[in-house]
Coordinates of C-alpha atoms in Angstrom, one line a residue:
X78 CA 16.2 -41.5 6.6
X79 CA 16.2 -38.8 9.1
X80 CA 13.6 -38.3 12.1
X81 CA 11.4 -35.4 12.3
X82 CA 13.5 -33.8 15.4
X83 CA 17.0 -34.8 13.7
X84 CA 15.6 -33.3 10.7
X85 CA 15.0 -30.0 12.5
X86 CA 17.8 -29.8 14.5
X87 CA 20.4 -30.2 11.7
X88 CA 19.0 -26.9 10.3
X89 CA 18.2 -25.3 13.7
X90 CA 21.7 -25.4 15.3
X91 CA 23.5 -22.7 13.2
X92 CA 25.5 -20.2 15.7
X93 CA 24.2 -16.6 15.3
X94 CA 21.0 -15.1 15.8
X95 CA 17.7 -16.7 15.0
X96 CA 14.2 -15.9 14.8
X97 CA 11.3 -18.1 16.1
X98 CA 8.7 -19.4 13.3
X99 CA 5.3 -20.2 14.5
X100 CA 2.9 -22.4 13.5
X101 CA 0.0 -20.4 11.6
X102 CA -2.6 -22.8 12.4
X103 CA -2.0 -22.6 16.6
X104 CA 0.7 -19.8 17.1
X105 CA 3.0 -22.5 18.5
X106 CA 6.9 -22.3 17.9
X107 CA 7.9 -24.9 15.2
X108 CA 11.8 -23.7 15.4
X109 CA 14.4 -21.3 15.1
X110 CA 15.4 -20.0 11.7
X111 CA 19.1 -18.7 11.3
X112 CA 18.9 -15.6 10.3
X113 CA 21.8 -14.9 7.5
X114 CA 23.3 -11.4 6.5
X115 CA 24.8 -10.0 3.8
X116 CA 28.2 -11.4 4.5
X117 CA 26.7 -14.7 4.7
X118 CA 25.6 -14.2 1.5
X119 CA 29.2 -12.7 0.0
X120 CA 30.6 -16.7 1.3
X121 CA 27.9 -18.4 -0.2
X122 CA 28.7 -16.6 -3.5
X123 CA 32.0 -17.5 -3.6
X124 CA 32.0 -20.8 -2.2
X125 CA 29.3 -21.1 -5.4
X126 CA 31.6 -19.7 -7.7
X127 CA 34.5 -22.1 -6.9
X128 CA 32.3 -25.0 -6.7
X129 CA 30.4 -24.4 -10.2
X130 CA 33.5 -24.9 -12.4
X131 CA 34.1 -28.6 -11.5
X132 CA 29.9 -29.4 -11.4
X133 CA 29.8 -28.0 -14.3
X134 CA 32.4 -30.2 -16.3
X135 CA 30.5 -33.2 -15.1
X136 CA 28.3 -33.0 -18.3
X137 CA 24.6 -33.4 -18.3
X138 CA 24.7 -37.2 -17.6
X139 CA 26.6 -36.7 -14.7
X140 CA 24.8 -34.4 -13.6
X141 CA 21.5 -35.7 -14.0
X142 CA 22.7 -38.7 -11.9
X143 CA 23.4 -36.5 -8.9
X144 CA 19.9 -34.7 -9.4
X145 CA 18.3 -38.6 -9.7
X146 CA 19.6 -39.6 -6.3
X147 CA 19.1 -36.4 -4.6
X148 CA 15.4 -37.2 -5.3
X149 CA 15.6 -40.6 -4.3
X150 CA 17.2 -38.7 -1.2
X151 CA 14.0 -36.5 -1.1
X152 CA 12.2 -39.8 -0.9
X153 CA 13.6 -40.9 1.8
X154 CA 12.7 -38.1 4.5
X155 CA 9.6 -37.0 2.2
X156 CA 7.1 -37.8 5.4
X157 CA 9.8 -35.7 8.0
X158 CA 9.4 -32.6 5.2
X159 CA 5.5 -33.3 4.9
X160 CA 5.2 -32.5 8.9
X161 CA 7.9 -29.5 9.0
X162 CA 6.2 -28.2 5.8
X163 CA 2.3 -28.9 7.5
X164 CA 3.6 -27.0 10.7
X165 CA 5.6 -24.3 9.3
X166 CA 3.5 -23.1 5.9
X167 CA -0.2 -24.6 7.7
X168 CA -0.9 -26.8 4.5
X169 CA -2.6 -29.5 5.5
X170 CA -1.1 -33.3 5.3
X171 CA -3.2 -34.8 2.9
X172 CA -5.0 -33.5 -0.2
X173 CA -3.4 -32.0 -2.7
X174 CA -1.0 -30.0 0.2
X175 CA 2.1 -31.0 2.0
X176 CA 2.6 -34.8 1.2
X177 CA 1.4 -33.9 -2.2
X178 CA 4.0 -31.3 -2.8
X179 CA 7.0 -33.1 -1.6
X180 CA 6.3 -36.1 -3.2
X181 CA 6.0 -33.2 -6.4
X182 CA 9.5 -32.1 -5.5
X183 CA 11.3 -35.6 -6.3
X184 CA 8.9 -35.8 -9.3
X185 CA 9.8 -32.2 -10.9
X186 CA 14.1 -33.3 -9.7
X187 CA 13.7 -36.0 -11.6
X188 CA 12.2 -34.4 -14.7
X189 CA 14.9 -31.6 -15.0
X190 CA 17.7 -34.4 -14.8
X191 CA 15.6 -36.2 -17.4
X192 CA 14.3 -33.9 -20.2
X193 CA 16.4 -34.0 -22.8
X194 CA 18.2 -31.2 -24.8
X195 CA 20.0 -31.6 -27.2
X196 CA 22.2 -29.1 -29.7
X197 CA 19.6 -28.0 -32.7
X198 CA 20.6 -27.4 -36.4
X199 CA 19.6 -24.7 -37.5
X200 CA 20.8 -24.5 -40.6
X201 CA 23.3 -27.0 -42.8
X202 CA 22.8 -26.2 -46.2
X203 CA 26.0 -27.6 -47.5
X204 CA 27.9 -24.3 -47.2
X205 CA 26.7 -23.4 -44.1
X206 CA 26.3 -25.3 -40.8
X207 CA 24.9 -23.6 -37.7
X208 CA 24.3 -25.2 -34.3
X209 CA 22.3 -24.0 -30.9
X210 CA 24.1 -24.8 -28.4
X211 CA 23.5 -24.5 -24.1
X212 CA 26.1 -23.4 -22.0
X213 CA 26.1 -22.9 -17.9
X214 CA 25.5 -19.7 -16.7
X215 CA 27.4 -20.1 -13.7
X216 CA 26.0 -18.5 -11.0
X217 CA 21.8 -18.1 -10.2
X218 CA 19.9 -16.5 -7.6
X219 CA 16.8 -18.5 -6.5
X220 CA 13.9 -16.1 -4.8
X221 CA 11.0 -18.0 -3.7
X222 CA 7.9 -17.6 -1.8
X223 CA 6.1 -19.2 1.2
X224 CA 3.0 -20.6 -0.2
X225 CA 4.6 -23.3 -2.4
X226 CA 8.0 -23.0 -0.6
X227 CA 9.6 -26.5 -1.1
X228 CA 8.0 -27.2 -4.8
X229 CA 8.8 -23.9 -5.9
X230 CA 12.6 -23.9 -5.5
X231 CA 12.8 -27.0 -6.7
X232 CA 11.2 -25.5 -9.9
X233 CA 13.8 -23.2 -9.6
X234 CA 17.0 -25.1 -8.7
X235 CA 16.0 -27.9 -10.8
X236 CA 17.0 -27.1 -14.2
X237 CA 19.9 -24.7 -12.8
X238 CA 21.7 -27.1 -11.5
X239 CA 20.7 -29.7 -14.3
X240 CA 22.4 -26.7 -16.9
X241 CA 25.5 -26.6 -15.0
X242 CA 25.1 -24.2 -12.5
X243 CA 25.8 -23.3 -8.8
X244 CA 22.8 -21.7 -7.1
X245 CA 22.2 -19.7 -4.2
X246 CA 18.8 -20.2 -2.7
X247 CA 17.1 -17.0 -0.8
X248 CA 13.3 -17.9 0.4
X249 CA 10.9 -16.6 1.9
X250 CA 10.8 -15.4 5.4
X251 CA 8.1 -16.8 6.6
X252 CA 8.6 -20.7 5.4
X253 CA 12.7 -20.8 5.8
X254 CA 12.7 -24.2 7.5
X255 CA 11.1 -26.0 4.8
X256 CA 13.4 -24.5 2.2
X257 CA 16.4 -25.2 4.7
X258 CA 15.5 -29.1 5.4
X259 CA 14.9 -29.9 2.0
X260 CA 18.1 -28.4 0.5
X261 CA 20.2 -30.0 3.7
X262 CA 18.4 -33.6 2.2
X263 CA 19.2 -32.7 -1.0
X264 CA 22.7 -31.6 -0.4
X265 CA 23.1 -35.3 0.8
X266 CA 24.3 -35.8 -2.8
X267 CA 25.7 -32.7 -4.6
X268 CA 28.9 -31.5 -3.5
X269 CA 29.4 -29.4 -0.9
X270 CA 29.0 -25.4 -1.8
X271 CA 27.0 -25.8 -4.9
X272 CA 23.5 -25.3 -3.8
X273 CA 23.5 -22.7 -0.7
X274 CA 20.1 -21.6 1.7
X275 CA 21.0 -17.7 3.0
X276 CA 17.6 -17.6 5.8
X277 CA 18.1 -13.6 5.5
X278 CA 15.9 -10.7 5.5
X279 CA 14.9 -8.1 2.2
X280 CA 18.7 -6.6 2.3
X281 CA 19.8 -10.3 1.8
X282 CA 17.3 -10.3 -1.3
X283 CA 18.1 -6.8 -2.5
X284 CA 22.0 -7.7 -2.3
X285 CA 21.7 -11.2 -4.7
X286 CA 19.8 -9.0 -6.8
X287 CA 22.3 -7.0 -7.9
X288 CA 25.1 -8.8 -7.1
X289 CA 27.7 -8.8 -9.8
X290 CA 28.7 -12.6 -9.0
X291 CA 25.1 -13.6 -9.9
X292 CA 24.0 -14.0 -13.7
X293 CA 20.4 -15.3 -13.3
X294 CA 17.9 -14.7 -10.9
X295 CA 14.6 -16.9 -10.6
X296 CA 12.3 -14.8 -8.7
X297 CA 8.4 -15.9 -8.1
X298 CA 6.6 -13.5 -5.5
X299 CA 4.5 -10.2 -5.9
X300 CA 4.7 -7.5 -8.9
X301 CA 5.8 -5.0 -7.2
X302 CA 8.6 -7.0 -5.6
X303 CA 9.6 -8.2 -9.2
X304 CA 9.6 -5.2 -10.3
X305 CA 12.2 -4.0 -7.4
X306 CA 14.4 -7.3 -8.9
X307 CA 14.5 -5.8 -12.4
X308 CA 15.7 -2.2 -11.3
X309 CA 18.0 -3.7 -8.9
X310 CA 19.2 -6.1 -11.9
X311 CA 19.6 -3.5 -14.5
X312 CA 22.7 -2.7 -13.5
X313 CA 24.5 -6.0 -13.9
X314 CA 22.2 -6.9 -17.0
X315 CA 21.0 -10.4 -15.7
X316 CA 19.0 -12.5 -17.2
X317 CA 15.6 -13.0 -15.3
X318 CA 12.7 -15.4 -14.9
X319 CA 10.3 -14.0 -12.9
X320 CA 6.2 -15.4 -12.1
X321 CA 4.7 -12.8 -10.8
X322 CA 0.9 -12.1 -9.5
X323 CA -1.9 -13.2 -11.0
X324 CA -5.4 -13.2 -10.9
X325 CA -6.7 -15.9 -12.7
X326 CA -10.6 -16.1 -14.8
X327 CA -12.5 -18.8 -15.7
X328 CA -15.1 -18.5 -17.7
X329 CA -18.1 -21.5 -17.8
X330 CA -19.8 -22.0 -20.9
X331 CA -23.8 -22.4 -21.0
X332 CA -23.6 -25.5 -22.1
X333 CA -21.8 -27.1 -19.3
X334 CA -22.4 -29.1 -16.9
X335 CA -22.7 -27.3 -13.2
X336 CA -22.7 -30.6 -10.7
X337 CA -20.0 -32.2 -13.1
X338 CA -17.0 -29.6 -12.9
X339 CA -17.9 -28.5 -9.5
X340 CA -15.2 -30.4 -7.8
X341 CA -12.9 -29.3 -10.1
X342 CA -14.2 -25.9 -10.0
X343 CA -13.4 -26.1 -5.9
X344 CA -10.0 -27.4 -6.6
X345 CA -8.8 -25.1 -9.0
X346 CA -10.0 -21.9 -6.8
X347 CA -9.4 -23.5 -3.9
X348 CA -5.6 -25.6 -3.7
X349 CA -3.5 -24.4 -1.0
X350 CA -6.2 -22.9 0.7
X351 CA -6.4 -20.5 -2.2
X352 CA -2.5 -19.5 -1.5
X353 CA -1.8 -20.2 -5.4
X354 CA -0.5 -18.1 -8.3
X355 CA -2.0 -19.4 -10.9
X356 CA -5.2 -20.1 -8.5
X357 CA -8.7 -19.6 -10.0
X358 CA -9.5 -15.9 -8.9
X359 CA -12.7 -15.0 -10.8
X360 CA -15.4 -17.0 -11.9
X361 CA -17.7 -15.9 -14.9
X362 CA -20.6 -17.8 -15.3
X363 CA -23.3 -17.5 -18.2
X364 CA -26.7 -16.7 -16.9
X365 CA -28.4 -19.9 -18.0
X366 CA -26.7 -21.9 -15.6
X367 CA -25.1 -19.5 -13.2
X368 CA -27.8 -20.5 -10.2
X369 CA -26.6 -24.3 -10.6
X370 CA -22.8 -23.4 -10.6
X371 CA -23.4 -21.6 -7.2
X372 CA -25.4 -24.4 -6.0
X373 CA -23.4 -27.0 -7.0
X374 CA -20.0 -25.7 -6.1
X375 CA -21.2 -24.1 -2.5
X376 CA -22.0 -27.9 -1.9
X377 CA -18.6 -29.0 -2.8
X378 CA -17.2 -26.3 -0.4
X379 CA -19.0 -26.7 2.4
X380 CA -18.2 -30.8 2.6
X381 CA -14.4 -29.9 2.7
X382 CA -12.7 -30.0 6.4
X383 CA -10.4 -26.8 7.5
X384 CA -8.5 -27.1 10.6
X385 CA -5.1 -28.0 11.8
X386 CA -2.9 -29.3 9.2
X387 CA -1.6 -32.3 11.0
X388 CA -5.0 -33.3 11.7
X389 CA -5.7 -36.2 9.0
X390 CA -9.0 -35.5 7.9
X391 CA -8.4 -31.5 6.9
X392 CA -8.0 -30.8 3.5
X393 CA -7.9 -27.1 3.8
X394 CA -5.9 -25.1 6.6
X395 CA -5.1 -21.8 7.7
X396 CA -3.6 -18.6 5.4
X397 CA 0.1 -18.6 6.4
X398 CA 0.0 -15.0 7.9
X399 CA -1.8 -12.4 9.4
X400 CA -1.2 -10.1 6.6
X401 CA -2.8 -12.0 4.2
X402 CA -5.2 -13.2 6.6
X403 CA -6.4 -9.2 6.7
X404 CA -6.0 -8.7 2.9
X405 CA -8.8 -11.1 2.3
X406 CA -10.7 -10.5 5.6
X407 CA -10.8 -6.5 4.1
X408 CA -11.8 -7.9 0.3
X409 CA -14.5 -9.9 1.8
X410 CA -15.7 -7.3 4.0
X411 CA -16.0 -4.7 0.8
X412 CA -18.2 -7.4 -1.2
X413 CA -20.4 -7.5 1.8
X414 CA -20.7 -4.2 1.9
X415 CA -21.4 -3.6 -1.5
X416 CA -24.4 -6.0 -1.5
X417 CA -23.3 -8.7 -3.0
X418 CA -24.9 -12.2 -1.8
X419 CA -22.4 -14.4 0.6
X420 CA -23.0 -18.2 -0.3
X421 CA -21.1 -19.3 2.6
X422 CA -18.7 -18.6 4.5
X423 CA -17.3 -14.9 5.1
X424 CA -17.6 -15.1 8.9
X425 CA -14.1 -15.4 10.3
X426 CA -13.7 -16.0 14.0
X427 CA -11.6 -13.5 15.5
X428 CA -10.7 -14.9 18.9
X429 CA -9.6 -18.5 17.4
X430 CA -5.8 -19.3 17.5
X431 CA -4.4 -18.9 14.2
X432 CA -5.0 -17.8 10.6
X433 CA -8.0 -19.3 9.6
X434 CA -10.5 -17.7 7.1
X435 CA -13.7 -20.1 5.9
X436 CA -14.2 -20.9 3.0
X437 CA -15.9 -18.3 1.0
X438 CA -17.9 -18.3 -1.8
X439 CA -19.3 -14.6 -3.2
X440 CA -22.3 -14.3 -5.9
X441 CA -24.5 -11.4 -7.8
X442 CA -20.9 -9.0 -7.4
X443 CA -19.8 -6.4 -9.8
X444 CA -16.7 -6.9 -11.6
X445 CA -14.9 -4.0 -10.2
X446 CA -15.4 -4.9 -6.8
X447 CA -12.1 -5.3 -4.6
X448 CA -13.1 -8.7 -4.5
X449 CA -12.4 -9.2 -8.1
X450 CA -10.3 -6.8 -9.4
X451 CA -7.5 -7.4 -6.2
X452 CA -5.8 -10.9 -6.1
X453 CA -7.4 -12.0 -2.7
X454 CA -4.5 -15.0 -2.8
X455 CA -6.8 -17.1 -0.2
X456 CA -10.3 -19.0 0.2
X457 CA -12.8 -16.3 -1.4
X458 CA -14.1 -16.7 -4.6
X459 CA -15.8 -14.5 -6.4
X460 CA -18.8 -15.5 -9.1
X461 CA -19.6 -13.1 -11.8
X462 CA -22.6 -13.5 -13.8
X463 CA -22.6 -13.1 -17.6
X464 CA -24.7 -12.7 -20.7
X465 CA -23.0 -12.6 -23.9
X466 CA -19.6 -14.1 -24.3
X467 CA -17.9 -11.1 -25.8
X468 CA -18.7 -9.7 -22.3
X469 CA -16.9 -12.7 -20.2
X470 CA -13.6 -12.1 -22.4
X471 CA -13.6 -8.5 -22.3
X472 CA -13.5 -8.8 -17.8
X473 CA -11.7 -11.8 -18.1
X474 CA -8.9 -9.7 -19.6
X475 CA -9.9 -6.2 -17.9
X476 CA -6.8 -6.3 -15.7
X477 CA -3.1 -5.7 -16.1
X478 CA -2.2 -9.4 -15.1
X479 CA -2.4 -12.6 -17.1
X480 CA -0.8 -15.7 -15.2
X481 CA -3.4 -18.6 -16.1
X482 CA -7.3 -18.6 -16.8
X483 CA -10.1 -21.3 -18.0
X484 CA -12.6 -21.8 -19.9
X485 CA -15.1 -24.5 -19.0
X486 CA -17.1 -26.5 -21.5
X487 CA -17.6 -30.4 -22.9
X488 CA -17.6 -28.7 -26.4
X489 CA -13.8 -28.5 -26.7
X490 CA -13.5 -27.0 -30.1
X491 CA -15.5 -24.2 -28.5
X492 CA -13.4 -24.0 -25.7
X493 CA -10.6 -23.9 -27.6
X494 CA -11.9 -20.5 -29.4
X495 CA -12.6 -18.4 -26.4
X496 CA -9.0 -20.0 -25.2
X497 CA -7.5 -18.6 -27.7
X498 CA -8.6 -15.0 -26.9
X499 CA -8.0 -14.7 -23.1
X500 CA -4.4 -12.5 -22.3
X501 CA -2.8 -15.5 -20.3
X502 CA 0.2 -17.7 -20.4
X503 CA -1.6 -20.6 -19.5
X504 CA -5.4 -21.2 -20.2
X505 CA -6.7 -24.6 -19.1
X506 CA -10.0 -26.3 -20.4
X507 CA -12.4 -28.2 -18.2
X508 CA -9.3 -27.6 -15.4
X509 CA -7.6 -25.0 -13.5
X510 CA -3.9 -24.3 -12.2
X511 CA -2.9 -28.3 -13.4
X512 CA 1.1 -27.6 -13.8
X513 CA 3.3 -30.3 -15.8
X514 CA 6.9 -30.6 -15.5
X515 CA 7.2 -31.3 -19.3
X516 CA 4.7 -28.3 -20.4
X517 CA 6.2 -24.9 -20.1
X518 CA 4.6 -22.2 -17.8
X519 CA 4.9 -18.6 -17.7
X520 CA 2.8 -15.2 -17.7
X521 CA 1.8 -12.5 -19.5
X522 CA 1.2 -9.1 -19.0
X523 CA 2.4 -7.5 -15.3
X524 CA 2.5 -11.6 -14.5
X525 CA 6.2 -12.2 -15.2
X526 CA 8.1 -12.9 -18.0
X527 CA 10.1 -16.0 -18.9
X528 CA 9.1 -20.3 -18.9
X529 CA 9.7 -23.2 -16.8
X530 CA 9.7 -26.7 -17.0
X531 CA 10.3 -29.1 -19.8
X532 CA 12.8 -28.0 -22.6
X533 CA 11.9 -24.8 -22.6
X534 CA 12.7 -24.0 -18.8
X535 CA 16.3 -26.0 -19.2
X536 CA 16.8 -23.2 -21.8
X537 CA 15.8 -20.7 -19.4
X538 CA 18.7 -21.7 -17.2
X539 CA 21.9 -22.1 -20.3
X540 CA 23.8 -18.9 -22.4
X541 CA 22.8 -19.7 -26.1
X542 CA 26.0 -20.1 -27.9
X543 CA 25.6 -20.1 -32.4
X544 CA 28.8 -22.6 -33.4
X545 CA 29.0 -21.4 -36.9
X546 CA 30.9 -23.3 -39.4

């Protein structure tokens, strides 16, 4: 096990140029990111391509062993990630944030070495015998983001390397040193050149993207910047998973029960500060009980602690930029100024150190307010009111993105019904946003195409070969 300061150096010390990473909670330098070029990226790629061969040939059990002791590697410096993660991204410790999420990446490691997959029949007839086999790839581009830095690749790199490939790891640059530290832990135990960190900037990301080396690329950001992959792509023909933005509805039933899904309610809007994907966005609420939902969840909000990440008792912490600090200080601003009632929050303080928007909670707002139809990606949450449930579907599907959504109810067969006519990948009942490793996740619409996790996502990552006789 590594200290804190060991932990940082070993990824600080590169030669080359660097650029400083602050803390988004105080503005304080957490430590120098190396900042990687193209070239960089051209010896990554072929240190990748000669190393893939040979990892390959190991076979899945071999290769799932390597995977099981890199998390037990992840393990062992999980609370030295925890604090460069809490200073870097501004998640706080505890909750479902920082410790949460590391201890997630040795969880989700161990499921991609685990999940089994095997070669399907799909036809044996006596004359005929067909088989569906996996093969590697061989080479995958990994493009993540810095809200879920270190989890995220790890959904990423997981079942890639699991399939028999060498990946090449680009994140985002804002949050490099958490994606740096935890592939230097996790490179304790693969061999050397397989799984490679370029810290660059967009060229870095352009170039992988169209690279002819690469065959896969595993991309979760923004739309528009997965759209720029699939141009960029075309010309090589790669294969693509990409989870794009989202902007998630949950619709309450009037036969639920305001004070008891409140919590949940908070949680599913509200993880990460709000800095989720698939993130509760907009809430419709019948009119019978919509008064109660806003009571009862503006109660749950205003008992949670935001401050300083390393500070034990927050739960919530800062947005992880400025830029995205304005994008929900302007969609905030615009519900005010429409009228629509502020049930807390809403009233940032411009002179504190660091990113830090309250927790917000918006009622009585028309559905094509900024506010709603905008992903605000931070703590503001918009609460429609609705009459007829024909009307909550219709907005709840009004937009060109379709990630995850809810519907809320203790009549599940109910639920199930409205579930089954939202435009989503993923639509939870009586929860929000509650990812598995062994369920597969994807989105619809301008959300991304493609699945991870479980069987499904190991698939995502092999060539589908037909043996045929």
């Amino acid at each position: 096990m590594e200290t804190y300061d060991t932990l940082l150096s070993s990824i600080t010390s590169a030669e080359g140029p660097t650029r400083t990473i602050l803390n988004p909670a105080t503005g304080e330098p957490v430590g120098e990111a190396p900042v990687h070029t193209v070239e960089h990226l051209n010896q990554a790629i072929e240190g990748a391509a000669a190393t893939q061969p040979a990892w390959a040939a190991l076979g899945h059990k071999g290769r799932s062993e390597a995977l099981l002791k890199a998390a037990d590697a992840i393990e062992r410096s999980a609370e030295e990630l925890a604090q460069l993660l809490s200073r870097e991204q501004g998640k706080p410790l505890n909750g479902p944030n920082a410790r949460f999420e590391v201890g997630a990446c040795a969880t989700w490691l161990r499921v991609a070495a685990t999940t089994v997959l095997e070669p399907e029949t799909v036809v044996d007839d006596g004359q005929t015998r067909a088989e569906l086999h996996y093969k590697p790839i061989g080479l995958v581009g990994a493009i993540g983001p810095w809200n879920w830095p270190m989890l995220i690749t790890v959904w990423q790199i997981g079942p890639a390397l699991r399939m028999g490939n060498a990946v090449v790891v680009k994140p985002s640059e804002y949050t490099p040193l958490s994606v740096l530290a935890l592939i230097s832990v996790i490179n304790q135990e693969l061999p050397d050149g397989l799984l490679t960190v370029i810290s660059g900037g967009r060229e870095v990301g352009a170039r992988l993207s169209e690279h002819p080396a690469i065959s896969k690329i595993m991309f979760t950001g923004s739309t528009a910047t997965g759209k720029a992959i699939i141009k960029s792509s075309a010309g090589t023909v790669k294969r693509l998973t990409l989870e794009l933005g989202g902007n998630d509805a949950g619709i309450i039933l009037p036969d639920a029960d305001p004070k008891a899904i409140a919590q949940d309610l908070f949680w599913g809007a509200f993880i990460n500060t709000g800095q989720t994907c698939a993130a509760l966005k907009r809430l419709y609420v019948h009119d019978d009980i919509y008064d109660a939902v806003c009571e009862e969840l503006t109660a749950v909000a205003a008992a949670m602690p935001m401050g300083n990440g390393l500070d034990e008792n927050n739960v919530l912490g800062p947005l992880q930029n400025k830029a995205q600090f304005d994008i929900v200080d302007r969609l905030v601003t615009s519900a005010k100024e429409s009228g629509a009632r502020v049930l807390l929050g809403g009233n940032p303080d411009y002179d504190q150190p660091g990113n830090f928007y309250p927790t917000t909670l918006v009622a009585d707002i028309d559905n094509d307010n900024p506010l709603v139809a905008e992903e605000q990606f931070g703590p503001a949450l918009p609460i429609i009111r609705y009459s007829s449930l024909d009307e909550a579907v219709e907005k709840a599907n009004g937009l060109d993105v379709g990630l995850g959504a809810s519907v809320w109810s203790p009549n599940l067969d109910a639920a199930r019904e409205v579930a089954a006519r939202i435009d989503a990948g993923t639509v939870w009942i009586n929860s929000h946003g509650m990812v598995n490793p062994l369920i597969p996740f994807g989105g619809s619409k301008q959300s991304g195409y493609g699945l991870e996790f479980g069987v499904e996502g190991l698939k995502a990552l092999g060539l589908p070969q037909v043996i045929n006789g």
